[in-house]
mmCIF file of C-alpha atoms in Angstrom:
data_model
loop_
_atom_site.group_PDB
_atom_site.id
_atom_site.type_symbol
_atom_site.label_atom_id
_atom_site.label_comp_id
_atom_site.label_asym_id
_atom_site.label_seq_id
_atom_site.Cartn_x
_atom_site.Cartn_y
_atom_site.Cartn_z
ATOM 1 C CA UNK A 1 95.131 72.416 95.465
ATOM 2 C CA UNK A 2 92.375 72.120 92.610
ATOM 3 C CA UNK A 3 91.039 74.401 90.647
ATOM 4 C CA UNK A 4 88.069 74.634 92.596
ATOM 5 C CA UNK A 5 89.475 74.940 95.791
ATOM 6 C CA UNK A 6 92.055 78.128 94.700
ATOM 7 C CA UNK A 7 88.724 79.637 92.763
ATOM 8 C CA UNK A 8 87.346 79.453 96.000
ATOM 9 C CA UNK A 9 90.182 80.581 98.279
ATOM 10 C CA UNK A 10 90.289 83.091 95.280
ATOM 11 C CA UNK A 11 86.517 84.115 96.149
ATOM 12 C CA UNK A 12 87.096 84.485 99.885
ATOM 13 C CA UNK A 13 90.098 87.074 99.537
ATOM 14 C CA UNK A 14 87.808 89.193 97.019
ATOM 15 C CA UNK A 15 85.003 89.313 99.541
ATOM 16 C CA UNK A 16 87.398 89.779 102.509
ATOM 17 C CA UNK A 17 88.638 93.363 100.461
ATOM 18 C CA UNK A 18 85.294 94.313 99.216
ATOM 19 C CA UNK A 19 84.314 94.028 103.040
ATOM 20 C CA UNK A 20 86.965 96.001 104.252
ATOM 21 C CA UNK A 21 86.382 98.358 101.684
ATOM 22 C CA UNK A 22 83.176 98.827 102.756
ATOM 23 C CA UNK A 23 83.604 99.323 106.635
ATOM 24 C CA UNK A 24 86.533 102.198 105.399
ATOM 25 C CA UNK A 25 83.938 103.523 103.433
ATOM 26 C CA UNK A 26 80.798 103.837 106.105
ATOM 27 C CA UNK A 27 83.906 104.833 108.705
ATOM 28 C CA UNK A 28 85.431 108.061 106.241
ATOM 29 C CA UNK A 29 81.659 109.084 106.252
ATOM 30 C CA UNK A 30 80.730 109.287 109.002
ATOM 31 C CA UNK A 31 84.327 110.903 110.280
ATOM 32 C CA UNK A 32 83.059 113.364 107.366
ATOM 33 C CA UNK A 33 80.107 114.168 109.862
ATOM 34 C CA UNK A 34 78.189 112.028 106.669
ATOM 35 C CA UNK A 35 76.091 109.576 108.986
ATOM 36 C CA UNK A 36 73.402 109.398 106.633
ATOM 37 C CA UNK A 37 75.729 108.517 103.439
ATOM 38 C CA UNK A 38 77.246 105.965 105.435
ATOM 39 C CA UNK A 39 73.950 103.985 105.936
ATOM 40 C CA UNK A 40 73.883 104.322 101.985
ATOM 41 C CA UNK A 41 77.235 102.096 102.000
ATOM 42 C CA UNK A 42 76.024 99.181 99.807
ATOM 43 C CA UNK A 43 78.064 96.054 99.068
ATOM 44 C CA UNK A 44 76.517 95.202 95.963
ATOM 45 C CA UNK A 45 78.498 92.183 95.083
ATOM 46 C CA UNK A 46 76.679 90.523 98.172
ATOM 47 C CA UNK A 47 73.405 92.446 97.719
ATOM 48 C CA UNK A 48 72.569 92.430 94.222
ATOM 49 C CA UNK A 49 75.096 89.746 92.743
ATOM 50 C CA UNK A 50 78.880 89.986 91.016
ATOM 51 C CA UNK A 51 77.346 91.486 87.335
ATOM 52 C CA UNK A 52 77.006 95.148 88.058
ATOM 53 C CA UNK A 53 80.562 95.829 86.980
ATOM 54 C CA UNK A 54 81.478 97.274 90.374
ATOM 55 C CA UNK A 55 81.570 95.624 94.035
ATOM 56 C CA UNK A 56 80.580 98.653 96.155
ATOM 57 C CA UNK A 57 78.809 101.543 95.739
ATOM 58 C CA UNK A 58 80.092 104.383 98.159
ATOM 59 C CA UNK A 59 79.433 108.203 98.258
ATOM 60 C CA UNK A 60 82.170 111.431 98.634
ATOM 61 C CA UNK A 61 81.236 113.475 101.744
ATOM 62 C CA UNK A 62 79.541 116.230 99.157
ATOM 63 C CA UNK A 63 76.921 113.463 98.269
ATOM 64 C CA UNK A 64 78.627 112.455 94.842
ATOM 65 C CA UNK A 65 78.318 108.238 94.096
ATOM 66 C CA UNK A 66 81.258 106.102 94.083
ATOM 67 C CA UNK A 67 81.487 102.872 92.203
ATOM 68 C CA UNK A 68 84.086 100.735 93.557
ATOM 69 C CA UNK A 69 85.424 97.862 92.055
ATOM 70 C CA UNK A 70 88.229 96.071 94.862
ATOM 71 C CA UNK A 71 90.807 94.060 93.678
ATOM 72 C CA UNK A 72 92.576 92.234 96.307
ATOM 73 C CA UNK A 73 95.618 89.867 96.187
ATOM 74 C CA UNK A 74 97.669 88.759 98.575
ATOM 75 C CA UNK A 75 100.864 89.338 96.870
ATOM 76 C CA UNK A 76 102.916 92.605 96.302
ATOM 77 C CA UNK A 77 101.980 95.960 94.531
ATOM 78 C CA UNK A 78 103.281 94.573 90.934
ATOM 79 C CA UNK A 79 101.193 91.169 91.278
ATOM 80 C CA UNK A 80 98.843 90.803 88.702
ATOM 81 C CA UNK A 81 94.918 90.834 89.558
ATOM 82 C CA UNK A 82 91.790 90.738 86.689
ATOM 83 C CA UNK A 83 89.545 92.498 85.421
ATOM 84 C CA UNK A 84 86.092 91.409 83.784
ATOM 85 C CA UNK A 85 85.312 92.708 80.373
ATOM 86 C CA UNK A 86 82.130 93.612 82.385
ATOM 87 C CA UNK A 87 83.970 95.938 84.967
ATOM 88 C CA UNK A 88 86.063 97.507 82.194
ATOM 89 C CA UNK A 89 82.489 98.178 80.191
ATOM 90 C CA UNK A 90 81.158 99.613 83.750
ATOM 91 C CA UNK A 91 84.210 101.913 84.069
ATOM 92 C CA UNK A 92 84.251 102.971 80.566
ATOM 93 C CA UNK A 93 80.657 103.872 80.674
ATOM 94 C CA UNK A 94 81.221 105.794 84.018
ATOM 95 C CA UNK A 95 84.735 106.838 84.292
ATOM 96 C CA UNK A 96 83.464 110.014 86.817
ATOM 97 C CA UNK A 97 82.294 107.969 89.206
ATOM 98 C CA UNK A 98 84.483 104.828 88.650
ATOM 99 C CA UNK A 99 87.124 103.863 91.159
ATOM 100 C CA UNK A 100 89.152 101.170 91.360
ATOM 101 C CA UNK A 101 90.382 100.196 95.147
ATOM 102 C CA UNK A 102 93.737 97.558 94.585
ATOM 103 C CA UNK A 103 94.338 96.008 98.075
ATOM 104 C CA UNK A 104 97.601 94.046 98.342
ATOM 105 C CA UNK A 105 100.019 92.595 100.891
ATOM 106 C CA UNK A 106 96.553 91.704 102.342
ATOM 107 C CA UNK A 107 96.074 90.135 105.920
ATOM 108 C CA UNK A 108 93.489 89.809 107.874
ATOM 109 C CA UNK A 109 95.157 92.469 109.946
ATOM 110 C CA UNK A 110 95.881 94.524 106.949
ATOM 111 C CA UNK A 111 96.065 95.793 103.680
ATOM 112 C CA UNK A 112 97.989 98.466 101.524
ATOM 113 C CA UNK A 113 96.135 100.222 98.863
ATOM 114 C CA UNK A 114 96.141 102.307 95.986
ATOM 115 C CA UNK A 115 92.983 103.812 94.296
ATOM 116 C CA UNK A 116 92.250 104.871 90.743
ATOM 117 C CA UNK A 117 89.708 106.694 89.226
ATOM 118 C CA UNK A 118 88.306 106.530 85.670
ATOM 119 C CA UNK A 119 88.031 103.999 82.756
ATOM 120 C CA UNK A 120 90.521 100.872 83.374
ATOM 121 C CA UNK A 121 91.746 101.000 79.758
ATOM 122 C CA UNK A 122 93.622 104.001 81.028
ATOM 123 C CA UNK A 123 94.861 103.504 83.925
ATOM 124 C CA UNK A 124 95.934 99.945 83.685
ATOM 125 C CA UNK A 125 97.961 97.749 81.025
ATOM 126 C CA UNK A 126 95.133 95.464 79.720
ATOM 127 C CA UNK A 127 96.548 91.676 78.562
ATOM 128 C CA UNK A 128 93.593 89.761 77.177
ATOM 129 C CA UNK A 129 94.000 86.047 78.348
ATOM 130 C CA UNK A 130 90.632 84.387 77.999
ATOM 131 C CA UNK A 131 88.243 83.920 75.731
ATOM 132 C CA UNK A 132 84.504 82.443 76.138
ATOM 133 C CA UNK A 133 84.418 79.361 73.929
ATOM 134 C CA UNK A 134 81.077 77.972 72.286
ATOM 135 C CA UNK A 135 81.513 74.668 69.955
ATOM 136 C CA UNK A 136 80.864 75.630 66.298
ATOM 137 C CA UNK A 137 77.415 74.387 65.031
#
């Protein structure tokens, strides 16, 4: 497989979490008796592009916003997954209202999960392993 083909087998799996993330969302809601918070379930990776710093933005039954980012691999709790310096920014910035939703062992049947909620740098071992490369003028 090429590069371009696993980036975009890569692509499908993220969107395939972030969607069930958001149909668990809108379906905790409205078992919350929160009908009209589950309406407010936005995908915003689809709806307003991948450069927010979070995939999904969610509410708590009391009416507080969630910002999801969903990391989804198909491999076991310990695999790996990445994170953007753009979605560690996000979380830093907002770490009360940052959560991060890691799917794994994911199917199309299912998923297991973990969430965590604040700034990445604290929750997660951060290994730098790319670096955006201009050519020196």
């Amino acid at each position: 497989m090429n590069s371009a083909e696993a980036d975009a087998r890569n692509r499908r799996l993220g969107e395939s979490g972030e969607e069930l993330v958001v149909e668990n969302e809108k379906k905790t809601l409205i078992n919350a008796g929160c009908h009209d918070l589950a309406l407010q379930v936005q995908h915003v990776a689809v709806d307003e592009g991948d450069g927010a710093g979070y995939d999904v933005r969610s509410y708590s039954p009391s009416g507080g916003v969630k910002h999801i980012e969903v990391k989804t691999t198909r491999g076991d709790i310990n695999t790996p997954f990445y994170i953007t310096s753009n979605e560690k920014a996000f979380s830093s910035a907002h770490p009360q209202t940052f959560y991060l939703y890691r799917l794994w062992n994911f199917t199309i049947e299912s998923a297991s999960a973990y969430i965590l909620r604040g700034g990445v740098s604290e929750n997660l071992i951060l290994d730098p392993v790319n670096y955006r490369a201009t050519v020196r003028t």
